[in-house]
């Protein structure tokens, strides 16, 4: 595992980016970046697990769908996620994943992320590293 | 560089002509001052140009002085589409926080009455008004929520939380027709069930302000505001309901767009004809979120009235806590406008732009009809806010639309690097303004210097004659969402 994540600047909102050796790792990183806006995820305990299965027409669409599903589940269940295991099937353009997190009531919270957008959306391999990124609405 | 295409048309008005970029159907028009246009994002210009290519667009793709890079439309973008000419509706022109907006509540107190008790007032408001990520308001059953989705602020009043006369001072009377809960996903309904009456986070806030200056005595009198008076401003939207409807429909519209042969330059502009089953379906779901936002602001007003009155051991009625007005700035609405001398029913998209109807419009309550609509402009934290009035010129040029706020100039990540929330709160307190918030880092993101100067933004739209200044509001204390 050689994954990195970051929140990058955008005037009104914020960009989330995951970088990894595989597309699955890059998707995990993009999710980490998203939830790092909501809380200090290094201090969020991975106590509760949720499974996700999704498919889409392209890897880019799959990334937006993945982040939106997590944002939506987080608000629905009142959980901040902090750990992700993703298995992307590039051929089928689908993914199976598990997200772990802790109740919002037990975590100091920062800013809400409203949705992932198609703006600045990229899922691509540069050299031997995968990058998955988009702008999120905060 | 898109900025090279800009041509100055007149004072405070620039255009990218319709023949400048292939596919543009109308010019992209920018209302701005010489000072603000120099700082306008390249990306915001590109986005306004992209909007000008959409089917059925009338007159101009418009960007306000507070415009900046968004997703789909620029933030501060306005466009109107004619359904009779295959005009479209797009999620990218309304956004995820549907009917995010501002309301202003009056009091009969002066700054001298409130200043000595400001700590108590702010603590009471902070305790009484749910705010921050994960904040919860009313806990509703799904059948109750279904009623709110159709009735909006009327439901809140019917349940005894709001005042009947509040409804006269809310856009659409706080309830828009044509909202259909059956077009809203189960997920959206489940997420919203506990959120009516909560501020949320980000740039949402509740602020105690004082009327610092009055520029237009007649309009101010009509609106019930006067110099020295303490008022309360609320800025929030449709919470999870709007977010989920945006997510759901942006995905649902993409395949439909292909069917109708619409091509867009940015996937975030995914569009379908307004007069199509898909367009009508999104419109009815989006109208649900419109109603939810009005219900949310009405419920927050209940909490705010209770908390404010408690600090004075009084009642909201005896403190004169009348609703001045409530208006949205992320909306898609069917409105009548003049185009080429004919009155047409258009789908007006306003994304980060406040509706600003001119005098005489039948949508306005009789007491505001002569002055024009109150246009409520929330500043950034620690800066002024403004009340403007809509004008006839605005009706002719911008479909009755004006600015919505200061507009960011610094990214949230940059603001967090440059400012610390605790220090900022202390600095603002030294300047006579108390901050109550749930998150220090969130506070840093809203640092006053991260925004364009709201005074410049308001001056630009005033000088262009689109909306005119009525009053300036100075903050005394903020509950940050």
XYZ file of C-alpha atoms in Angstrom:
619
model
C 0.000 0.000 0.000
C 1.452 3.266 -1.138
C -1.550 5.572 -1.042
C -1.635 9.346 -0.544
C -4.493 11.756 -0.235
C -4.849 15.526 -0.310
C -7.338 18.360 -0.371
C -6.354 20.837 -3.068
C -7.464 24.478 -3.477
C -10.527 25.667 -5.363
C -11.898 29.187 -4.879
C -15.403 28.373 -3.691
C -15.140 24.738 -2.744
C -12.347 22.184 -2.442
C -10.740 19.489 -4.553
C -10.161 15.960 -3.269
C -7.410 13.762 -4.675
C -6.265 10.213 -4.038
C -3.011 8.816 -5.445
C -2.045 5.145 -5.403
C -0.387 2.210 -7.140
C -3.795 0.928 -8.233
C -7.073 2.571 -9.180
C -8.565 1.003 -6.027
C -5.986 2.774 -3.862
C -6.637 6.078 -5.627
C -10.371 5.674 -4.880
C -9.555 4.999 -1.212
C -7.416 8.141 -1.134
C -10.154 10.295 -2.697
C -12.534 9.074 0.020
C -9.950 9.822 2.750
C -9.510 13.355 1.351
C -13.288 13.899 1.324
C -13.750 12.870 4.942
C -10.643 14.785 6.045
C -12.724 17.919 5.307
C -15.411 16.722 7.727
C -13.172 15.650 10.620
C -9.613 14.888 11.735
C -9.854 11.341 10.361
C -6.684 10.160 12.045
C -8.622 10.457 15.299
C -11.797 8.803 13.996
C -12.035 5.192 15.128
C -13.002 2.585 12.509
C -15.682 0.992 14.723
C -18.650 0.607 12.386
C -18.464 -0.950 8.926
C -20.672 -0.415 5.879
C -20.492 -2.292 2.565
C -20.935 -0.572 -0.783
C -21.330 -2.009 -4.281
C -21.581 0.302 -7.288
C -21.218 0.318 -11.052
C -21.099 3.116 -13.630
C -20.455 3.915 -17.292
C -16.874 5.081 -16.803
C -14.221 5.163 -14.084
C -14.764 8.925 -13.711
C -18.495 8.462 -13.159
C -17.721 5.634 -10.757
C -15.543 7.957 -8.652
C -18.297 10.588 -8.353
C -20.824 7.876 -7.532
C -18.497 6.368 -4.905
C -17.893 9.668 -3.128
C -21.554 10.675 -3.308
C -22.628 7.318 -1.900
C -20.236 7.782 1.041
C -21.358 11.386 1.665
C -24.967 10.292 1.526
C -24.461 7.237 3.802
C -22.475 9.355 6.250
C -25.377 11.786 6.625
C -27.995 9.031 6.678
C -26.269 6.921 9.355
C -24.596 9.772 11.256
C -21.143 8.245 10.762
C -17.832 9.864 9.805
C -15.784 7.397 7.772
C -12.028 7.157 8.184
C -10.918 3.854 6.658
C -11.710 2.355 3.270
C -11.010 -0.850 1.413
C -11.947 -0.662 -2.235
C -11.799 -3.255 -4.981
C -12.355 -1.638 -8.378
C -13.041 -3.929 -11.334
C -11.825 -1.845 -14.257
C -13.316 -4.199 -16.856
C -16.828 -4.109 -15.404
C -16.428 -0.483 -14.211
C -17.722 -1.470 -10.809
C -16.516 -1.577 -7.245
C -17.006 -3.437 -4.009
C -15.926 -1.633 -0.889
C -16.083 -1.463 2.879
C -16.004 1.826 4.761
C -15.338 2.046 8.513
C -16.077 4.953 10.778
C -17.365 6.341 14.067
C -20.611 8.012 15.168
C -20.691 11.760 14.474
C -21.798 12.293 18.061
C -18.413 11.054 19.326
C -16.138 13.030 16.996
C -15.271 16.765 16.804
C -16.661 17.773 13.435
C -15.454 20.341 10.915
C -17.197 21.153 7.640
C -19.955 19.350 5.811
C -19.330 18.142 2.251
C -22.564 18.508 0.293
C -21.685 16.511 -2.829
C -18.964 15.380 -5.225
C -19.095 17.082 -8.630
C -17.923 16.372 -12.192
C -15.763 19.488 -12.082
C -12.018 18.872 -12.481
C -12.849 15.152 -12.512
C -10.003 12.795 -13.403
C -9.258 9.120 -12.967
C -6.019 8.393 -14.794
C -2.701 6.646 -14.682
C 0.298 8.951 -14.810
C 3.508 6.953 -15.078
C 2.928 4.062 -12.707
C 0.628 5.962 -10.321
C -3.149 6.301 -10.403
C -4.812 9.619 -9.609
C -8.514 10.002 -8.748
C -9.789 13.535 -8.140
C -12.756 15.929 -8.369
C -14.160 19.140 -6.844
C -16.538 18.662 -3.916
C -19.221 21.162 -2.933
C -18.723 22.358 0.643
C -7.238 33.149 -21.994
C -10.965 33.809 -21.751
C -10.450 37.260 -20.195
C -8.995 38.555 -23.507
C -12.438 38.062 -25.060
C -14.043 40.519 -22.627
C -15.271 43.792 -24.122
C -16.449 46.726 -22.027
C -19.999 47.638 -23.097
C -20.680 50.423 -20.612
C -19.808 51.385 -17.069
C -19.947 48.212 -14.946
C -20.913 45.964 -17.894
C -18.611 43.683 -19.918
C -19.435 41.058 -22.556
C -17.928 38.119 -24.374
C -19.738 38.521 -27.735
C -21.823 35.623 -29.050
C -19.458 35.134 -32.014
C -16.330 34.914 -29.855
C -16.561 31.215 -29.059
C -18.087 28.525 -31.224
C -21.465 27.314 -29.998
C -22.439 30.453 -28.069
C -26.070 31.357 -28.692
C -26.058 34.661 -26.790
C -23.357 36.929 -25.339
C -21.965 36.206 -21.883
C -22.458 39.370 -19.856
C -20.525 40.345 -16.740
C -21.699 42.991 -14.308
C -18.662 44.249 -12.456
C -16.524 47.257 -11.604
C -13.085 48.018 -13.089
C -11.597 46.851 -9.792
C -13.509 43.562 -9.547
C -13.256 42.597 -13.234
C -9.468 42.579 -12.947
C -9.729 39.815 -10.330
C -12.382 37.746 -12.100
C -11.422 34.053 -12.425
C -10.603 32.815 -15.934
C -12.627 29.749 -15.042
C -15.683 31.810 -14.109
C -15.531 33.485 -17.530
C -15.235 30.088 -19.257
C -18.181 28.798 -17.255
C -20.379 31.779 -18.206
C -19.407 31.155 -21.858
C -20.352 27.460 -21.519
C -23.773 28.466 -20.184
C -24.255 30.710 -23.260
C -24.187 27.567 -25.454
C -27.179 25.890 -23.769
C -30.394 25.426 -25.824
C -33.182 27.994 -25.450
C -31.115 30.592 -23.564
C -32.497 34.151 -23.826
C -30.723 37.528 -23.876
C -27.441 36.751 -22.095
C -25.611 34.314 -19.907
C -25.109 36.611 -16.914
C -22.424 36.755 -14.215
C -22.773 39.018 -11.189
C -19.995 41.149 -9.596
C -19.478 38.429 -6.952
C -18.995 35.727 -9.611
C -16.336 33.090 -9.129
C -15.399 29.618 -10.304
C -18.149 27.129 -9.459
C -19.174 23.826 -11.030
C -21.419 24.034 -14.099
C -22.565 27.655 -13.851
C -20.186 30.113 -12.235
C -21.287 31.006 -8.706
C -23.086 34.300 -9.297
C -24.472 33.007 -12.613
C -27.940 33.690 -14.046
C -29.568 32.292 -17.184
C -33.155 32.083 -18.451
C -34.383 29.476 -20.921
C -37.553 29.479 -23.029
C -39.376 26.124 -22.761
C -41.142 26.897 -26.067
C -37.783 26.935 -27.837
C -36.445 23.675 -26.390
C -35.146 25.601 -23.383
C -33.470 23.399 -20.822
C -33.331 22.919 -17.089
C -30.007 21.948 -15.489
C -28.885 20.888 -12.021
C -25.648 22.770 -12.785
C -27.572 26.078 -12.789
C -29.172 25.567 -9.401
C -26.644 23.554 -7.426
C -26.804 21.049 -4.612
C -27.906 23.487 -1.912
C -31.276 24.205 -3.523
C -32.899 27.443 -2.290
C -29.998 28.351 -0.097
C -31.016 31.857 0.873
C -31.195 34.653 3.373
C -33.890 35.974 5.657
C -33.945 39.076 7.800
C -35.869 39.353 11.055
C -36.518 42.758 12.640
C -36.547 43.673 16.333
C -37.712 46.882 18.032
C -34.447 47.141 19.972
C -31.520 49.504 19.404
C -27.808 48.748 19.589
C -27.670 50.297 23.104
C -30.302 47.804 24.305
C -28.443 44.781 22.967
C -24.746 45.653 23.328
C -24.638 45.261 27.152
C -26.289 41.825 26.896
C -24.615 40.614 23.713
C -22.789 37.717 25.397
C -26.017 36.428 26.875
C -27.821 36.906 23.560
C -25.204 35.012 21.558
C -24.962 32.190 24.109
C -28.719 31.836 24.079
C -28.809 31.752 20.257
C -25.901 29.306 20.106
C -27.691 27.009 22.521
C -31.104 27.418 20.912
C -30.344 27.183 17.199
C -28.968 23.826 15.976
C -25.801 24.453 13.932
C -22.810 22.624 12.479
C -22.198 19.384 10.605
C -24.638 16.713 11.757
C -26.911 19.231 13.508
C -30.512 18.143 13.914
C -33.759 20.079 14.150
C -37.259 18.614 14.307
C -37.538 14.839 14.244
C -40.280 14.110 11.716
C -42.052 10.949 10.631
C -41.976 10.257 6.902
C -45.639 11.246 6.596
C -44.995 14.572 8.369
C -41.971 15.163 6.140
C -44.136 14.491 3.077
C -46.421 17.307 4.241
C -43.484 19.695 4.690
C -42.222 18.808 1.206
C -45.492 20.084 -0.270
C -46.359 22.889 2.169
C -42.949 24.389 2.943
C -42.984 27.214 5.510
C -46.796 26.971 5.632
C -46.451 23.652 7.447
C -44.223 25.255 10.093
C -46.800 28.029 10.591
C -49.686 25.528 10.635
C -47.947 23.630 13.440
C -47.751 26.826 15.516
C -43.999 27.494 15.219
C -44.250 30.463 12.844
C -46.491 33.492 12.482
C -49.183 33.559 9.793
C -48.013 36.996 8.600
C -44.452 35.678 8.089
C -45.719 33.938 4.953
C -46.489 37.265 3.204
C -42.798 38.135 3.489
C -41.385 34.920 2.035
C -40.776 34.456 -1.692
C -43.743 32.410 -3.043
C -45.431 32.708 0.352
C -43.035 30.022 1.576
C -44.681 27.308 -0.531
C -44.145 26.698 -4.227
C -46.724 24.797 -6.269
C -45.819 21.652 -8.151
C -43.587 20.003 -5.555
C -44.042 16.238 -5.883
C -42.583 14.074 -3.082
C -43.082 10.925 -5.195
C -40.247 12.150 -7.434
C -37.857 12.323 -4.470
C -35.765 9.284 -3.484
C -36.253 7.369 -0.252
C -32.657 8.221 0.639
C -33.312 11.969 0.354
C -36.365 11.675 2.592
C -34.550 9.563 5.180
C -31.603 11.957 5.295
C -33.853 15.006 5.755
C -36.071 13.538 8.484
C -34.120 15.170 11.365
C -32.835 18.297 9.643
C -35.727 20.798 9.449
C -34.636 23.654 11.708
C -30.863 23.235 11.492
C -28.306 25.658 10.049
C -25.793 23.130 8.725
C -22.169 24.211 8.291
C -19.832 25.937 5.824
C -20.781 29.531 5.092
C -24.189 29.207 6.765
C -24.822 31.382 9.796
C -27.184 33.309 12.008
C -26.083 36.856 12.752
C -27.240 39.618 15.083
C -26.709 42.907 13.259
C -27.411 46.600 13.628
C -28.648 48.868 10.831
C -25.521 50.975 10.419
C -26.613 53.252 7.596
C -29.793 53.932 5.653
C -29.398 55.104 2.035
C -33.049 55.037 0.971
C -35.434 56.210 3.706
C -38.646 55.456 1.794
C -37.722 51.877 0.955
C -36.308 51.273 4.443
C -39.547 52.542 5.956
C -41.581 50.235 3.718
C -39.401 47.288 4.804
C -39.729 48.238 8.485
C -36.057 48.998 9.096
C -34.402 52.130 10.535
C -30.934 53.292 11.516
C -29.714 51.927 14.844
C -32.192 49.042 14.871
C -31.060 45.524 15.760
C -31.949 42.815 13.220
C -31.200 39.095 12.796
C -30.014 37.535 9.549
C -30.253 33.812 8.763
C -28.315 32.180 5.901
C -28.996 28.504 5.163
C -30.678 26.194 2.645
C -32.427 22.892 2.066
C -29.875 20.755 3.924
C -29.628 17.061 2.969
C -32.815 17.150 0.883
C -31.321 19.532 -1.680
C -27.940 17.780 -1.680
C -29.437 14.342 -2.320
C -31.885 15.558 -5.001
C -28.953 17.189 -6.812
C -26.905 13.968 -6.649
C -29.834 11.800 -7.737
C -30.866 13.924 -10.702
C -27.461 14.777 -12.095
C -27.026 11.037 -12.533
C -30.527 10.440 -13.856
C -30.319 13.258 -16.415
C -27.079 12.165 -18.080
C -28.576 9.315 -20.199
C -31.683 11.427 -20.962
C -29.512 14.246 -22.277
C -28.099 11.924 -24.939
C -31.624 10.977 -25.984
C -32.455 14.637 -26.627
C -29.220 15.220 -28.523
C -28.033 17.956 -26.168
C -24.296 18.507 -25.992
C -22.698 20.420 -23.142
C -19.159 21.642 -22.647
C -19.013 20.596 -19.019
C -20.582 17.470 -17.588
C -21.801 19.459 -14.600
C -24.131 21.286 -17.025
C -26.062 18.083 -17.735
C -29.349 19.388 -19.169
C -32.712 18.164 -20.440
C -35.506 20.130 -22.125
C -37.739 21.717 -19.479
C -40.731 20.382 -21.429
C -39.723 16.727 -21.225
C -40.748 14.039 -18.729
C -37.239 14.150 -17.234
C -37.219 17.961 -17.038
C -40.637 18.116 -15.400
C -39.665 15.385 -12.962
C -36.517 17.191 -11.833
C -38.447 20.479 -11.566
C -41.041 18.884 -9.270
C -38.318 17.306 -7.092
C -36.302 20.527 -7.008
C -39.466 22.360 -5.891
C -39.656 19.954 -2.951
C -36.196 21.161 -1.918
C -37.358 24.787 -2.395
C -40.157 24.142 0.118
C -37.821 22.347 2.517
C -35.471 25.358 2.578
C -38.299 27.779 3.394
C -39.543 25.417 6.100
C -36.002 25.181 7.449
C -35.535 28.951 7.665
C -39.006 29.362 9.199
C -38.220 26.735 11.848
C -34.831 28.338 12.576
C -36.715 31.612 13.006
C -38.834 29.938 15.677
C -35.712 28.813 17.555
C -34.078 32.231 17.090
C -37.161 34.135 18.302
C -37.371 31.964 21.410
C -33.652 32.205 22.188
C -33.424 35.956 21.562
C -36.534 36.718 23.640
C -35.220 34.502 26.446
C -32.095 36.641 26.754
C -34.337 39.673 27.357
C -36.878 37.793 29.517
C -39.444 38.901 26.983
C -41.532 37.507 24.114
C -40.815 37.594 20.357
C -44.060 39.545 19.873
C -43.182 42.293 22.329
C -39.689 42.526 20.809
C -41.268 43.163 17.396
C -39.515 40.199 15.758
C -41.295 40.558 12.426
C -39.994 38.860 9.309
C -38.686 41.519 6.909
C -38.177 39.136 3.984
C -36.893 35.715 2.915
C -35.400 35.148 -0.525
C -33.391 32.347 -2.153
C -30.171 32.576 -4.168
C -29.828 29.007 -5.556
C -33.070 28.555 -7.448
C -34.752 27.505 -10.680
C -38.116 29.174 -11.232
C -40.771 29.675 -13.884
C -41.254 33.437 -14.177
C -42.768 35.915 -16.628
C -40.240 38.211 -18.301
C -40.185 40.524 -21.313
C -38.128 39.264 -24.237
C -38.111 41.224 -27.527
C -41.251 43.103 -26.437
C -43.195 39.938 -25.618
C -43.997 38.492 -22.215
C -42.602 34.962 -22.010
C -42.654 32.289 -19.334
C -38.987 31.441 -18.747
C -37.083 28.991 -16.563
C -34.795 31.347 -14.652
C -31.747 29.688 -13.096
C -30.015 31.650 -10.345
C -26.929 30.040 -8.875
C -25.517 32.294 -6.217
C -27.736 35.158 -7.341
C -30.607 36.694 -5.382
C -33.971 37.238 -7.011
C -34.435 41.032 -7.196
C -37.876 41.867 -8.569
C -38.542 45.480 -9.498
C -41.447 47.703 -8.399
C -44.978 46.720 -9.340
C -44.398 42.975 -9.696
C -47.486 41.013 -8.600
C -45.307 38.464 -6.736
C -44.490 41.143 -4.122
C -46.658 41.834 -1.062
C -48.614 45.120 -1.420
C -46.498 46.900 1.213
C -43.289 46.280 -0.817
C -44.721 46.667 -4.312
C -43.910 50.338 -4.677
C -40.342 50.084 -3.407
C -39.464 46.829 -5.153
C -38.354 43.565 -3.589
C -35.996 43.600 -0.593
C -32.753 42.010 -1.795
C -30.844 40.539 1.140
C -27.080 40.302 0.734
C -25.206 38.440 3.440
C -21.619 39.575 3.800
C -18.868 37.287 4.963
C -18.231 36.832 8.672
C -17.110 40.054 10.341
C -18.083 42.317 7.448
C -21.146 44.334 6.484
C -24.328 42.912 5.001
C -26.717 44.911 2.831
C -30.373 45.371 2.030
C -30.984 46.445 -1.555
C -34.133 46.887 -3.610
C -34.990 45.444 -7.020
C -35.342 47.810 -9.987
C -37.068 48.037 -13.361
C -33.638 48.090 -15.004
C -32.833 44.802 -13.286
C -36.061 43.338 -14.678
C -35.027 44.399 -18.184
C -31.392 43.322 -18.057
C -30.898 40.484 -15.553
C -34.347 38.841 -15.295
C -34.711 40.512 -11.898
C -31.528 39.074 -10.386
C -28.704 40.572 -8.333
C -25.645 39.607 -6.291
C -25.814 37.162 -3.367
C -22.828 37.934 -1.199
C -19.187 38.803 -1.176
C -17.970 35.828 -3.209
C -14.803 33.984 -2.229
C -11.406 35.050 -3.480
C -9.260 32.696 -1.401
C -9.670 28.915 -1.305
C -10.688 27.226 1.916
C -7.369 25.363 2.077
C -5.433 28.629 1.687
C -7.578 30.374 4.321
C -6.906 27.556 6.785
C -3.154 27.952 6.194
C -3.260 31.711 6.729
C -5.633 32.003 9.667
C -6.284 30.249 12.939
C -9.893 30.085 14.074
C -9.195 30.948 17.732
C -7.126 34.033 16.870
C -9.655 35.184 14.324
C -12.450 34.964 16.899
C -10.399 37.041 19.361
C -9.561 39.633 16.712
C -13.237 39.932 15.711
C -14.209 40.264 19.369
C -11.771 43.169 19.730
C -13.640 44.757 16.833
C -16.932 44.375 18.679
C -18.204 41.148 17.196
C -18.768 37.902 19.066
C -18.406 34.548 17.313
C -19.989 31.308 18.392
C -19.083 28.229 16.347
C -18.607 24.482 16.479
C -15.379 24.248 14.499
C -12.250 26.450 14.670
C -10.995 25.262 11.294
C -14.392 26.013 9.775
C -14.100 29.492 11.261
C -10.681 30.013 9.650
C -12.157 29.081 6.255
C -14.654 31.918 6.627
C -12.008 34.556 7.442
C -13.173 37.983 6.197
C -10.107 38.366 3.958
C -10.932 35.108 2.147
C -13.793 36.976 0.482
C -14.065 39.792 -2.005
C -15.037 43.046 -0.319
C -18.820 42.896 -0.135
C -18.939 46.697 -0.280
C -17.261 46.633 -3.731
C -19.659 43.935 -4.915
C -22.723 45.852 -3.757
C -21.388 49.151 -5.176
C -20.893 47.509 -8.587
C -24.464 46.238 -8.813
C -25.810 49.547 -7.428
C -23.826 51.585 -9.984
C -25.112 49.312 -12.749
C -28.654 50.145 -11.530
C -29.640 46.464 -11.242
C -30.408 46.684 -7.507
C -30.093 49.812 -5.360
C -28.715 50.176 -1.850
C -31.274 50.647 0.916
C -29.330 49.918 4.098
C -26.028 48.650 5.455
C -25.969 46.164 8.343
C -23.064 45.790 10.794
C -22.548 42.514 12.689
C -22.664 42.356 16.494
C -22.442 38.590 16.823
C -22.494 35.464 14.674
C -23.488 31.861 15.248
C -21.438 30.136 12.591
C -22.833 26.919 11.168
